[in-house]
CSV table of C-alpha atoms in Angstrom, one decimal:
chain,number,residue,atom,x,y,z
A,1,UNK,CA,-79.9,16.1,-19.9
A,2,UNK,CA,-80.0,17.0,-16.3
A,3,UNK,CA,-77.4,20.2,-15.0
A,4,UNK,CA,-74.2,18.5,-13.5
A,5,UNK,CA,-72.4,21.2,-10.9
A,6,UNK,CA,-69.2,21.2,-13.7
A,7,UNK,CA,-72.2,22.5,-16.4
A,8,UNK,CA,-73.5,25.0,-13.9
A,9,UNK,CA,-70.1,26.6,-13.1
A,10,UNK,CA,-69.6,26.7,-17.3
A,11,UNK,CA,-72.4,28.0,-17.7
A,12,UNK,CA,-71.8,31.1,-15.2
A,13,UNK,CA,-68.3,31.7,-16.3
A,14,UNK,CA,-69.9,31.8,-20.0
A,15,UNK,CA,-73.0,34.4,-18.8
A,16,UNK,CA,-69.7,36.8,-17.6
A,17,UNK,CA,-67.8,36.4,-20.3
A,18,UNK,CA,-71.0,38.0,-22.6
A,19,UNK,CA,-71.3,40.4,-20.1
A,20,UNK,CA,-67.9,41.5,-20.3
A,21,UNK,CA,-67.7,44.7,-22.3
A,22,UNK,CA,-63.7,44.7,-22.6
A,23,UNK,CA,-63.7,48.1,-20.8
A,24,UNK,CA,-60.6,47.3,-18.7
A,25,UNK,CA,-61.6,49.1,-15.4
A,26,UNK,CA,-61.0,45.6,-13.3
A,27,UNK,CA,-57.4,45.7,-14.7
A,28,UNK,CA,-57.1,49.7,-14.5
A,29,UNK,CA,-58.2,49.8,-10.2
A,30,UNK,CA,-55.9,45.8,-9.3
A,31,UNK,CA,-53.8,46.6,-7.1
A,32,UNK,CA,-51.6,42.9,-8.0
A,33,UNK,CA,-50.9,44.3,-11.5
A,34,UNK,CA,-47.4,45.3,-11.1
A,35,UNK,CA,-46.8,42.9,-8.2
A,36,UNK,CA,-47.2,40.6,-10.6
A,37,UNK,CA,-45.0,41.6,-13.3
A,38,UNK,CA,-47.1,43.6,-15.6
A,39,UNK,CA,-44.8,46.3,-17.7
A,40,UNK,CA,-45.8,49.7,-17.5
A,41,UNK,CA,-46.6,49.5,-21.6
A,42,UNK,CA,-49.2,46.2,-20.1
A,43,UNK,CA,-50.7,48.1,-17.4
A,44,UNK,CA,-51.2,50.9,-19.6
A,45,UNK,CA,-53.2,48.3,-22.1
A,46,UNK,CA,-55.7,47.1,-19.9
A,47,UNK,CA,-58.5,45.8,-22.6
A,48,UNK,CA,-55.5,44.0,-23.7
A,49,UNK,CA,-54.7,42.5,-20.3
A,50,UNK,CA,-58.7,41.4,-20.0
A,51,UNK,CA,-58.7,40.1,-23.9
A,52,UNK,CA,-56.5,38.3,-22.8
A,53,UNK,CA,-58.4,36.6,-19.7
A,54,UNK,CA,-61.4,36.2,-21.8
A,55,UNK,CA,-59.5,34.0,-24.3
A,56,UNK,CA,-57.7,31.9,-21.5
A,57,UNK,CA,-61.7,31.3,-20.4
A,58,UNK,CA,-62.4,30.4,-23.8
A,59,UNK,CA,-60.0,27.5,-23.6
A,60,UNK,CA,-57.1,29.6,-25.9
A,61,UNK,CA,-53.6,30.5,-24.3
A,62,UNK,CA,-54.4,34.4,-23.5
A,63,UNK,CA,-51.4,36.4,-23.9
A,64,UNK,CA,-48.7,36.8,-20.9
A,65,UNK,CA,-50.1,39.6,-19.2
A,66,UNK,CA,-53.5,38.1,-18.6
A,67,UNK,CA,-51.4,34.9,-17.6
A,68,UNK,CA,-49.6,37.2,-15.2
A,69,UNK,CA,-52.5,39.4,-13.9
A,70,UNK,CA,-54.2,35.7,-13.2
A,71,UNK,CA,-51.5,34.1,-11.5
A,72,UNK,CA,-50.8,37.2,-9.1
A,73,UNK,CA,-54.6,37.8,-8.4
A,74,UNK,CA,-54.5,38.8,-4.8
A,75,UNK,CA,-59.1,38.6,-4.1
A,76,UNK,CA,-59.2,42.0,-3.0
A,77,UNK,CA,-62.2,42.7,-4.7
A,78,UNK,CA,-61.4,46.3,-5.8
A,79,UNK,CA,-62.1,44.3,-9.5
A,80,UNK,CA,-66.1,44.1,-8.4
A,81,UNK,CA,-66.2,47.3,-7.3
A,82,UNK,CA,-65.4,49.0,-10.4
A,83,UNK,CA,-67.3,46.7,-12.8
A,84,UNK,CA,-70.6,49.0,-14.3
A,85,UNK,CA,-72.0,45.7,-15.6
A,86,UNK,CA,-72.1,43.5,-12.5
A,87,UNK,CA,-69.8,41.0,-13.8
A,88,UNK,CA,-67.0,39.4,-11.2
A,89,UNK,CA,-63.6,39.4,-12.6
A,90,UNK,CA,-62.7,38.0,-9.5
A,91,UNK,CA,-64.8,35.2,-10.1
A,92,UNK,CA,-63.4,35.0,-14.1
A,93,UNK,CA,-59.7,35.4,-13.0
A,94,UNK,CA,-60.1,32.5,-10.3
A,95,UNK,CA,-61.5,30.0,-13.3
A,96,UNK,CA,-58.9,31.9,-16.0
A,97,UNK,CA,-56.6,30.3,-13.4
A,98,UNK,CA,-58.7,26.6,-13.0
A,99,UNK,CA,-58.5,26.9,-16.4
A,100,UNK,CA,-54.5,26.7,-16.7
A,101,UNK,CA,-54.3,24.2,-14.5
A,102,UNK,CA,-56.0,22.3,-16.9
A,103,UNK,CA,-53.8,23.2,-20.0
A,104,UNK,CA,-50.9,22.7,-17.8
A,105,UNK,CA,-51.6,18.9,-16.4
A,106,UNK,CA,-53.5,15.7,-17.4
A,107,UNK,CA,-56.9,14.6,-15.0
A,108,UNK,CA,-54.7,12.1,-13.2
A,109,UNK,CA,-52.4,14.7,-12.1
A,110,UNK,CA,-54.5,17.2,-11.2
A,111,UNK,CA,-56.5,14.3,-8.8
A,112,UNK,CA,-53.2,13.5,-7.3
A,113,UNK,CA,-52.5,17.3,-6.7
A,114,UNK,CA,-55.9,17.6,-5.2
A,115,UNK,CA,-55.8,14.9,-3.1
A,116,UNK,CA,-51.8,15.7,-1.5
A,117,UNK,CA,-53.3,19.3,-0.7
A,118,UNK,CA,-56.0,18.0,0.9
A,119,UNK,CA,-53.9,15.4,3.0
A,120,UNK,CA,-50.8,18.1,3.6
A,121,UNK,CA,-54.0,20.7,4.9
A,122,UNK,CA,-55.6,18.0,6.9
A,123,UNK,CA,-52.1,16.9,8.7
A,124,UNK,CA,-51.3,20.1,9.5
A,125,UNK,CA,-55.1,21.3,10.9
A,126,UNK,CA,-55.5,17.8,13.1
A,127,UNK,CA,-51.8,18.0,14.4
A,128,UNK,CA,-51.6,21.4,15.1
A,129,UNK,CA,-54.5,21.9,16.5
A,130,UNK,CA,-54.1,18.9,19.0
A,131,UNK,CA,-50.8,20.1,20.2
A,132,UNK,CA,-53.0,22.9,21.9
A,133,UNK,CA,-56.9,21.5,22.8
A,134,UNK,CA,-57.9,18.7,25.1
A,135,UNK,CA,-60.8,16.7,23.7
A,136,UNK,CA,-63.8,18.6,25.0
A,137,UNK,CA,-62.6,22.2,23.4
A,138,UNK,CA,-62.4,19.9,20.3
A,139,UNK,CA,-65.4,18.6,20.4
A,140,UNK,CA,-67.1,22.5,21.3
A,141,UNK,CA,-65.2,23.3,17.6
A,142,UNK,CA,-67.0,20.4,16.1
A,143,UNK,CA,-63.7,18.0,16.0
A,144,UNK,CA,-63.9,14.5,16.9
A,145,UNK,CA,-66.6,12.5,18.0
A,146,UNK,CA,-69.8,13.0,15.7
A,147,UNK,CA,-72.3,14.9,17.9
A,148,UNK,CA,-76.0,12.8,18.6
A,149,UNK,CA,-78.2,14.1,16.1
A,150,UNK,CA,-80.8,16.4,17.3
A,151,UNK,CA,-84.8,17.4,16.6
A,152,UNK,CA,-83.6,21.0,17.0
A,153,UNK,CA,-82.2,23.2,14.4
A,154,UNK,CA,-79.5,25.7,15.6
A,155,UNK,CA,-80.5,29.7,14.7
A,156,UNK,CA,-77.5,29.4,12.8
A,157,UNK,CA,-74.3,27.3,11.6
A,158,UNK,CA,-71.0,28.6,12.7
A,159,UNK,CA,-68.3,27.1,9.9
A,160,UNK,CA,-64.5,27.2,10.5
A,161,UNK,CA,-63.6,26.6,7.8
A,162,UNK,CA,-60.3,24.2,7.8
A,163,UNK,CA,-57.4,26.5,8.8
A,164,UNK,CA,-58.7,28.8,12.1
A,165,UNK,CA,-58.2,25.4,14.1
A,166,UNK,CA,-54.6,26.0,14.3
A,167,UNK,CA,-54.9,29.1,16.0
A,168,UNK,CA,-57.8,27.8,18.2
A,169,UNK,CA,-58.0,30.5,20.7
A,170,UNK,CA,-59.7,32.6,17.7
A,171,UNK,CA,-62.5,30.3,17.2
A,172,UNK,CA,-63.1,29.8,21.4
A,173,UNK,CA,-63.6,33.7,21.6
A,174,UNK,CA,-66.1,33.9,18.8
A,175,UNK,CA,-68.0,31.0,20.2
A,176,UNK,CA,-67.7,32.5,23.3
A,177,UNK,CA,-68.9,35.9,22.3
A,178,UNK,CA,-72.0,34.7,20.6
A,179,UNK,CA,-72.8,32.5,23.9
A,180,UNK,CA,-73.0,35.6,26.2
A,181,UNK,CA,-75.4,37.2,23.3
A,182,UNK,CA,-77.7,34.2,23.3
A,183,UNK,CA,-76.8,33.3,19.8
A,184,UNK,CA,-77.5,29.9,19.4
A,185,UNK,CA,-75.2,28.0,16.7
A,186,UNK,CA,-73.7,24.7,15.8
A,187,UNK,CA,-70.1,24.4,15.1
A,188,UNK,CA,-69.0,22.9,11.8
A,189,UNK,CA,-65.8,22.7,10.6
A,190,UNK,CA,-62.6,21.2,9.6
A,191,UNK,CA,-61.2,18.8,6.7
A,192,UNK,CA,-64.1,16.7,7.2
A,193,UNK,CA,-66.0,19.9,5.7
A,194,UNK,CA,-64.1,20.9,3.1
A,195,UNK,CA,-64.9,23.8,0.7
A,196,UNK,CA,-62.8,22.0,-2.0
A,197,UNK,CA,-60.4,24.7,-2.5
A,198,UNK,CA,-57.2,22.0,-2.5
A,199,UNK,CA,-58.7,20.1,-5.9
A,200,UNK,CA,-60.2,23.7,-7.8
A,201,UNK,CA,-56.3,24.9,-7.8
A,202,UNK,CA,-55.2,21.6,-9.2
A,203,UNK,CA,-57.9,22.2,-12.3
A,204,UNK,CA,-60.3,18.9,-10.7
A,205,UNK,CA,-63.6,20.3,-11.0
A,206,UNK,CA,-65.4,17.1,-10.5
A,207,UNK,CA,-63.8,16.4,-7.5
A,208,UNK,CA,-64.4,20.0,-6.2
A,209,UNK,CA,-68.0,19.7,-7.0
A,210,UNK,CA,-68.3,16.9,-4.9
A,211,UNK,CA,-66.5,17.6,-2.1
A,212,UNK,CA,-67.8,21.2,-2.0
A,213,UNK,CA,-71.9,19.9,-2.8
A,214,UNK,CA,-71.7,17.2,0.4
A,215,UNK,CA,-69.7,20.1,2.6
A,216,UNK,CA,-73.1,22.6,2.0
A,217,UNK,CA,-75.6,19.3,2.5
A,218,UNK,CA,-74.1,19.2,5.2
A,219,UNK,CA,-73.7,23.3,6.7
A,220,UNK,CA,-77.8,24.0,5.1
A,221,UNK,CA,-79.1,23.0,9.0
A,222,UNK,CA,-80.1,26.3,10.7
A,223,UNK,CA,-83.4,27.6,10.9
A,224,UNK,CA,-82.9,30.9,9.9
A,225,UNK,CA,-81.0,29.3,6.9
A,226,UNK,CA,-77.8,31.6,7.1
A,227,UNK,CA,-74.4,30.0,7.9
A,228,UNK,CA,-71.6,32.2,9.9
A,229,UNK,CA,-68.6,31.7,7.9
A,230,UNK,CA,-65.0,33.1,9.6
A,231,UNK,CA,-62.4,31.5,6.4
A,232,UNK,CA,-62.7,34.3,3.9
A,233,UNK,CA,-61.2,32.1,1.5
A,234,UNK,CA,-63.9,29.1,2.2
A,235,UNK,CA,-66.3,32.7,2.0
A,236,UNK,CA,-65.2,33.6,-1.6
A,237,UNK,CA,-65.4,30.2,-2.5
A,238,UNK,CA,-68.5,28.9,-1.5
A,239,UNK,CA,-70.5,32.4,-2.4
A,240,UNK,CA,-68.8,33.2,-5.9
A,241,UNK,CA,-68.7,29.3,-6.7
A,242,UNK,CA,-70.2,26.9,-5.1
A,243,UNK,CA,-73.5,28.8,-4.3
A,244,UNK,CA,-74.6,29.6,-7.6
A,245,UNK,CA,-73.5,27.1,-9.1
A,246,UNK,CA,-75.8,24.8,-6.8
A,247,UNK,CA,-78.6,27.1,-7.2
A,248,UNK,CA,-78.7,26.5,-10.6
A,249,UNK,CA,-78.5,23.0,-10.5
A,250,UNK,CA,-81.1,22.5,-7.9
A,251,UNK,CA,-83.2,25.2,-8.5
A,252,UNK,CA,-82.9,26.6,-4.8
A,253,UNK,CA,-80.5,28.0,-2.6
A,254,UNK,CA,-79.6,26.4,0.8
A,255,UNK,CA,-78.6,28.8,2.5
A,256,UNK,CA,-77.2,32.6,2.6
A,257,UNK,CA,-73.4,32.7,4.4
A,258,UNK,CA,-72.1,35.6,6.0
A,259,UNK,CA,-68.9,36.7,7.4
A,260,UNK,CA,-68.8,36.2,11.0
A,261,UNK,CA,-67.3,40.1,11.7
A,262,UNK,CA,-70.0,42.1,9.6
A,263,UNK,CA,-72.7,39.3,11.5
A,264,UNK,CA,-71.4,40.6,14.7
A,265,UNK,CA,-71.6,44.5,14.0
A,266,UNK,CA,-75.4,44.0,13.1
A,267,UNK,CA,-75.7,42.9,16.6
A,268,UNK,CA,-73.3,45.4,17.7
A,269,UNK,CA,-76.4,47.1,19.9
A,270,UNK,CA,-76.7,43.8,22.1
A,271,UNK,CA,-73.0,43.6,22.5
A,272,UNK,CA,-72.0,47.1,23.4
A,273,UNK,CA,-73.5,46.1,27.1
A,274,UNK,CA,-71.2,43.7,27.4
A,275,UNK,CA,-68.1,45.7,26.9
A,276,UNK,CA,-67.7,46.2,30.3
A,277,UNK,CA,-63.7,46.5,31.4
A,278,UNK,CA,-61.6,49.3,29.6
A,279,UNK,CA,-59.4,48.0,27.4
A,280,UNK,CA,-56.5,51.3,27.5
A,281,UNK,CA,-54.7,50.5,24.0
A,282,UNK,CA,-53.4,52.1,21.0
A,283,UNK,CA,-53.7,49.8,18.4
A,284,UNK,CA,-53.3,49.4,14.1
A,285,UNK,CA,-55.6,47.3,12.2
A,286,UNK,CA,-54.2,44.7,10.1
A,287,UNK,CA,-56.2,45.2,6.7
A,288,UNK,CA,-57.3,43.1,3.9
A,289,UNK,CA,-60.4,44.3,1.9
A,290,UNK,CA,-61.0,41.4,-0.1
A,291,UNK,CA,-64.9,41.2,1.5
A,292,UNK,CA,-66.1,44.3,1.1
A,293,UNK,CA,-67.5,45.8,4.4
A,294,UNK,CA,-65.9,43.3,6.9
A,295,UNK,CA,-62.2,45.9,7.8
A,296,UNK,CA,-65.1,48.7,8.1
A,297,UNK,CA,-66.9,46.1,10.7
A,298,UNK,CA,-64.1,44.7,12.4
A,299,UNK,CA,-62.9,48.6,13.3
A,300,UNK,CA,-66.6,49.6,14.3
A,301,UNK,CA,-66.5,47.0,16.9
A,302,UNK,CA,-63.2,47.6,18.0
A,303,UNK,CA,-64.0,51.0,19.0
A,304,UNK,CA,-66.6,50.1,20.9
A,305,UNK,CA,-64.4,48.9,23.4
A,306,UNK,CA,-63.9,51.4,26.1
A,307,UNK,CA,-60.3,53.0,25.9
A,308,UNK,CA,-59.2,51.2,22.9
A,309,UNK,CA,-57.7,54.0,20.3
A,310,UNK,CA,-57.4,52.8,16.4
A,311,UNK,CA,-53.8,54.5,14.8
A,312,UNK,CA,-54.2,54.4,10.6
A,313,UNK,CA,-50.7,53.3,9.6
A,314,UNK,CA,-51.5,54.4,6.2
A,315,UNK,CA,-50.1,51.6,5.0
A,316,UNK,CA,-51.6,49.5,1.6
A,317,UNK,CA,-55.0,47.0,2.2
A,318,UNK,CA,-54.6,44.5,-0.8
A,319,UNK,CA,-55.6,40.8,-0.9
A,320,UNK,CA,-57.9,38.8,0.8
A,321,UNK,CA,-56.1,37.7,4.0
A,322,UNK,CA,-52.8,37.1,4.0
A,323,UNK,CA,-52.2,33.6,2.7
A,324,UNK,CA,-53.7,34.6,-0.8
A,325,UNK,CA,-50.6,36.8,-0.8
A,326,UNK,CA,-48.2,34.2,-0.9
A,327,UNK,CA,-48.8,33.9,-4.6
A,328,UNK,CA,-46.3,36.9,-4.7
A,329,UNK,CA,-44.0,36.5,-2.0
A,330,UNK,CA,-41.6,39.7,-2.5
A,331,UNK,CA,-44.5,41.3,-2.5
A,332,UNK,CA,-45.9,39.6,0.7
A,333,UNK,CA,-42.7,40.2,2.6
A,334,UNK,CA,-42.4,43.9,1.7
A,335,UNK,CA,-46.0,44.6,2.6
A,336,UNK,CA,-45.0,43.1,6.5
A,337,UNK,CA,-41.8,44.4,6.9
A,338,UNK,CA,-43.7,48.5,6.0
A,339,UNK,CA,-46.1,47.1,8.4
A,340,UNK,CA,-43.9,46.5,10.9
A,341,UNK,CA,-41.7,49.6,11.0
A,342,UNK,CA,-44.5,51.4,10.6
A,343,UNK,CA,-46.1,49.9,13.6
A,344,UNK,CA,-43.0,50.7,15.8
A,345,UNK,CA,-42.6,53.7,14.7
A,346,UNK,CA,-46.3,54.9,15.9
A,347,UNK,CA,-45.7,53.4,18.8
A,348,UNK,CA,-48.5,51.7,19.2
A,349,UNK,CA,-49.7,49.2,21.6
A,350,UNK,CA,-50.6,45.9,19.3
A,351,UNK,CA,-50.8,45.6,15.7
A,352,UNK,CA,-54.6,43.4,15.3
A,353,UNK,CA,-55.1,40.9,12.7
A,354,UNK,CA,-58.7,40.3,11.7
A,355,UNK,CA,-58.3,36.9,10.2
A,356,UNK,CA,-56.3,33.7,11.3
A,357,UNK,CA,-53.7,33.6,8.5
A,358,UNK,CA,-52.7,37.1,9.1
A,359,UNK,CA,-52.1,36.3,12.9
A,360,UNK,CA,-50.2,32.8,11.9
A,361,UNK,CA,-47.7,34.8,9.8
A,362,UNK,CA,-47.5,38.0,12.1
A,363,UNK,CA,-47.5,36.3,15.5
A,364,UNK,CA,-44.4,35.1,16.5
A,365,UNK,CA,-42.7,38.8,15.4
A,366,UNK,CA,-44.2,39.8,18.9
A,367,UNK,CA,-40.8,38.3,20.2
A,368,UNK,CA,-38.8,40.7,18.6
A,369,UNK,CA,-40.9,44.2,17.8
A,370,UNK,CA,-42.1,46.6,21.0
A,371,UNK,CA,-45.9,46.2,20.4
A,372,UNK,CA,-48.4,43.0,20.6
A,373,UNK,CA,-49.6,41.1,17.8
A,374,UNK,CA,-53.3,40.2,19.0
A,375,UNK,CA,-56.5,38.9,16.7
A,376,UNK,CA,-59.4,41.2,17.5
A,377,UNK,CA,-61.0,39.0,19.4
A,378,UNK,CA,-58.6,38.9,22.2
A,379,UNK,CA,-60.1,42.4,22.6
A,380,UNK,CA,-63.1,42.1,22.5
A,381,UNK,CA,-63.0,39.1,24.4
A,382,UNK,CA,-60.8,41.0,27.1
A,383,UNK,CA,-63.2,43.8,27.7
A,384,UNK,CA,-66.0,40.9,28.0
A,385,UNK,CA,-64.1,38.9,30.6
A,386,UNK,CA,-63.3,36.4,28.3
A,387,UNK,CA,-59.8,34.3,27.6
A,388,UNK,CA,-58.2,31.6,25.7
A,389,UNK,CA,-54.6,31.4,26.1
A,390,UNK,CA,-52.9,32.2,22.6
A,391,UNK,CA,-50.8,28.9,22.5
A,392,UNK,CA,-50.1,29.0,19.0
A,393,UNK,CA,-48.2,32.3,19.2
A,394,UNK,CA,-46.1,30.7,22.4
A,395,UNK,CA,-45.2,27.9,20.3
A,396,UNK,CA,-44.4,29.6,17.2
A,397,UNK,CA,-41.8,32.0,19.2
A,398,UNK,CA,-40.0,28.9,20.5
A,399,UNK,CA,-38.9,28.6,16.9
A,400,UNK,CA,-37.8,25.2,17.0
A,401,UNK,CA,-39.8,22.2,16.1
A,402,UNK,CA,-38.1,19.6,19.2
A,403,UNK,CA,-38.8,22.2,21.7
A,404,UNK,CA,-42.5,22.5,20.8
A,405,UNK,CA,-42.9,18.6,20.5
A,406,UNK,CA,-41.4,18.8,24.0
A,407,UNK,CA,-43.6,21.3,25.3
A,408,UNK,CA,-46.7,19.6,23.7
A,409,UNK,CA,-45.7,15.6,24.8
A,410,UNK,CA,-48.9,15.2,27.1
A,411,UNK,CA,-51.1,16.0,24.3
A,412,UNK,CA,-49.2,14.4,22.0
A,413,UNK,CA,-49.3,10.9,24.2
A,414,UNK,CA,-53.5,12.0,24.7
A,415,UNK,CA,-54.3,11.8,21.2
A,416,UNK,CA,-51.7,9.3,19.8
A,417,UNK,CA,-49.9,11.6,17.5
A,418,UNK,CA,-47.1,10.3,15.5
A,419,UNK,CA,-44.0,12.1,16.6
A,420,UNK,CA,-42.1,12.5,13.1
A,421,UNK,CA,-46.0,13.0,11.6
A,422,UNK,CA,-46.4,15.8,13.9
A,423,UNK,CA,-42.9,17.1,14.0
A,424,UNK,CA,-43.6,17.5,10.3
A,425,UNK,CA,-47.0,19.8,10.7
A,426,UNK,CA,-44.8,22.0,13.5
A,427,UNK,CA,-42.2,22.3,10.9
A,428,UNK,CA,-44.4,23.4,8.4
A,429,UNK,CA,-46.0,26.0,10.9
A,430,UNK,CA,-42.5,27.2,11.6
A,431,UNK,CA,-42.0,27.6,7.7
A,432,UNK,CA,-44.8,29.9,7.2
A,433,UNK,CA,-42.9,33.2,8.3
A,434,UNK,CA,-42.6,35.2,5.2
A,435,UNK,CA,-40.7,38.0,6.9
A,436,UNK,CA,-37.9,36.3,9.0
A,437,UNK,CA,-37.0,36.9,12.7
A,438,UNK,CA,-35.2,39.5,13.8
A,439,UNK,CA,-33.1,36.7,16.0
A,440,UNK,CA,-33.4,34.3,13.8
């Protein structure tokens, strides 16, 4: 009987569950274990804590600290790092939780789950974004109308991923960047390429495997066959998951996908020219380590900029961007609020998010704090002569969802948005603040 995808992704949670030796060094270096409620007498039991895991994977009810530790997994990856045996506990603890989900609810309600994360995603990417690009910078992000198909392969595949189209601006600079470098790409993106993130939460693994299969046919196009990826949550997914998984099933890779920060530092010779205009700022990196090597890339560039001056905050680097945090949100709010004191109180120039969720949450605090809150690639960008206005941050410090559809009515008209559809997704941005206004 032929592999299915569901079979191949068994079949690699079941070749790390024999690897496993019990050791507990995945438990012993999380930094999520008392974020997420582990006792001190829990934490201090580790091999319990990943007994535990290995019986939820074996489709028994693991004990409440493995239930705990899987729930408040963060994806910062320290878990890999300390594994002797090369097994990925980040990879077990993301099907411990699929797993749950499937205890927890029947197929037709995790399909129905699936499918109302995919639609509340989608509203919220296609609204938001419109509210700030006309059709043509849609249609360079690979929105829209379907491109003519083409003889010629690009070097390489850019991918979005779903969620950087909301903060636009991001994506422009990157393309932008790899224009003036005569990197030649094709953009692919959005919810019409989903990495079926929505239905593996909700427990559907079929439906994942479909949606996340036809999102690689369609990505494995570049001659070089490597895709830049910028989502590190699409990242995780499609290189601990989907990947494999397909490998196995196929018998052949399709492509290799690497993040789009450590991409750039190995051309970090070619761009170094082309940091031409001083950039005179003391700024703090924003820090998730969750891909190992990327915080390390993202700095290395920075400093290339001339007069740009990198303050350590000395502040904690958990989690894999900021929206995997929201799992623990105590947690998430205290880890800002240190952030931001700490930033004033080094008195530094802008505090510099690497990845789009970070500056969605952090953005609008720039109202209220003495410093910026820029994504790296505004500098770079600036000391390359590029620009994109940052129009989700101007929104999102409006803090109120009329006066943005106000601001936003020509665009609204141009792409026939729904008013109460779209007042909904500018509601939801508005929402995603885990550390309130100072004003309000």
């Amino acid at each position: 009987m032929p592999e299915t995808f569901e079979s191949a992704l068994q079949a690699r949670v079941d070749e790390m569950v024999d690897a496993c030796t019990r050791c507990g060094k995945c438990v012993e270096v999380c930094p999520a274990t008392g974020p997420a409620g582990l006792t001190a007498e829990e934490r201090q039991n580790p091999v319990q804590v990943i007994d535990g895991i290995i019986d939820i994977l074996r489709l028994g009810a693991g004990n409440e600290a493995a239930r705990k530790w899987a729930s408040g997994c963060l994806l910062s990856g320290e878990c890999i790092k300390a594994c002797d045996y090369g097994v990925n506990p980040r990879f077990l603890l993301g099907m411990a939780r699929v797993a749950m989900a499937r205890t927890k609810d029947d197929a037709a309600t995790q399909r129905r789950g699936g499918v109302e994360g995919f639609r509340k995603v989608a509203r919220d990417v296609n609204h938001i974004s419109r509210l700030q690009l006309d059709d043509a910078l849609l249609a360079r992000l690979g929105q829209g109308a379907k491109r003519p198909a083409s003889d010629e392969r690009p070097d390489f595949v850019f991918y979005t991923g779903c969620n950087v189209l909301k903060t636009p601006h991001i994506a422009l600079l990157a393309l932008d960047i790899m224009d003036a470098l005569g990197i030649g790409y094709e953009v692919m993106g959005g919810p019409t390429h989903c990495c079926g993130v929505q239905q593996l939460r909700t427990g559907d693994l079929a439906t994942f495997g479909r949606v996340a299969e036809n999102t690689l046919d369609k990505l494995a196009q570049s001659k070089t066959g490597q895709v830049l990826s910028w989502c590190p949550s699409c990242h995780v997914q499609f290189t601990e998951m989907t990947l494999p998984s397909l490998e196995k099933t196929r018998g052949v890779r399709p492509f290799e996908m690497t993040p789009f920060t450590l991409f750039l530092r190995t051309r970090l010779d070619r761009l170094r020219p082309f940091l031409r205009e001083r950039v005179p700022m003391r700024i703090a990196l924003h820090r998730h380590p969750g891909i190992h090597g990327v915080v390390e890339a993202a700095e290395e560039i920075l400093r290339a900029v001339p007069g740009i001056e990198v303050v350590d905050l000395h502040q904690p680097a958990v989690g894999l961007q900021a929206n995997n945090i929201r799992v623990l949100p105590n947690y998430r709010r205290e880890l800002q609020e240190n952030e931001l004191r700490a930033a004033a109180a080094a008195g530094i120039d802008a505090l510099v998010a690497v990845y789009h969720s970070d500056h969605r949450e952090l953005c609008a605090h720039e109202r209220d704090w003495p410093f910026r809150i820029v994504n790296m690639y505004e500098i770079v960008g600036a000391s390359m002569g590029l620009h994109h206005d940052d129009d989700f941050k101007r929104l999102k410090m409006l803090q109120d969802a009329d006066a943005i559809l106000a601001d936003c009515q020509d665009l609204v008209s141009k792409h026939g948005l729904d008013a109460e559809t779209t007042r909904l997704a500018i509601q939801a941005m508005l929402d995603e603040q885990p550390v309130p206004l100072r004003g309000g």
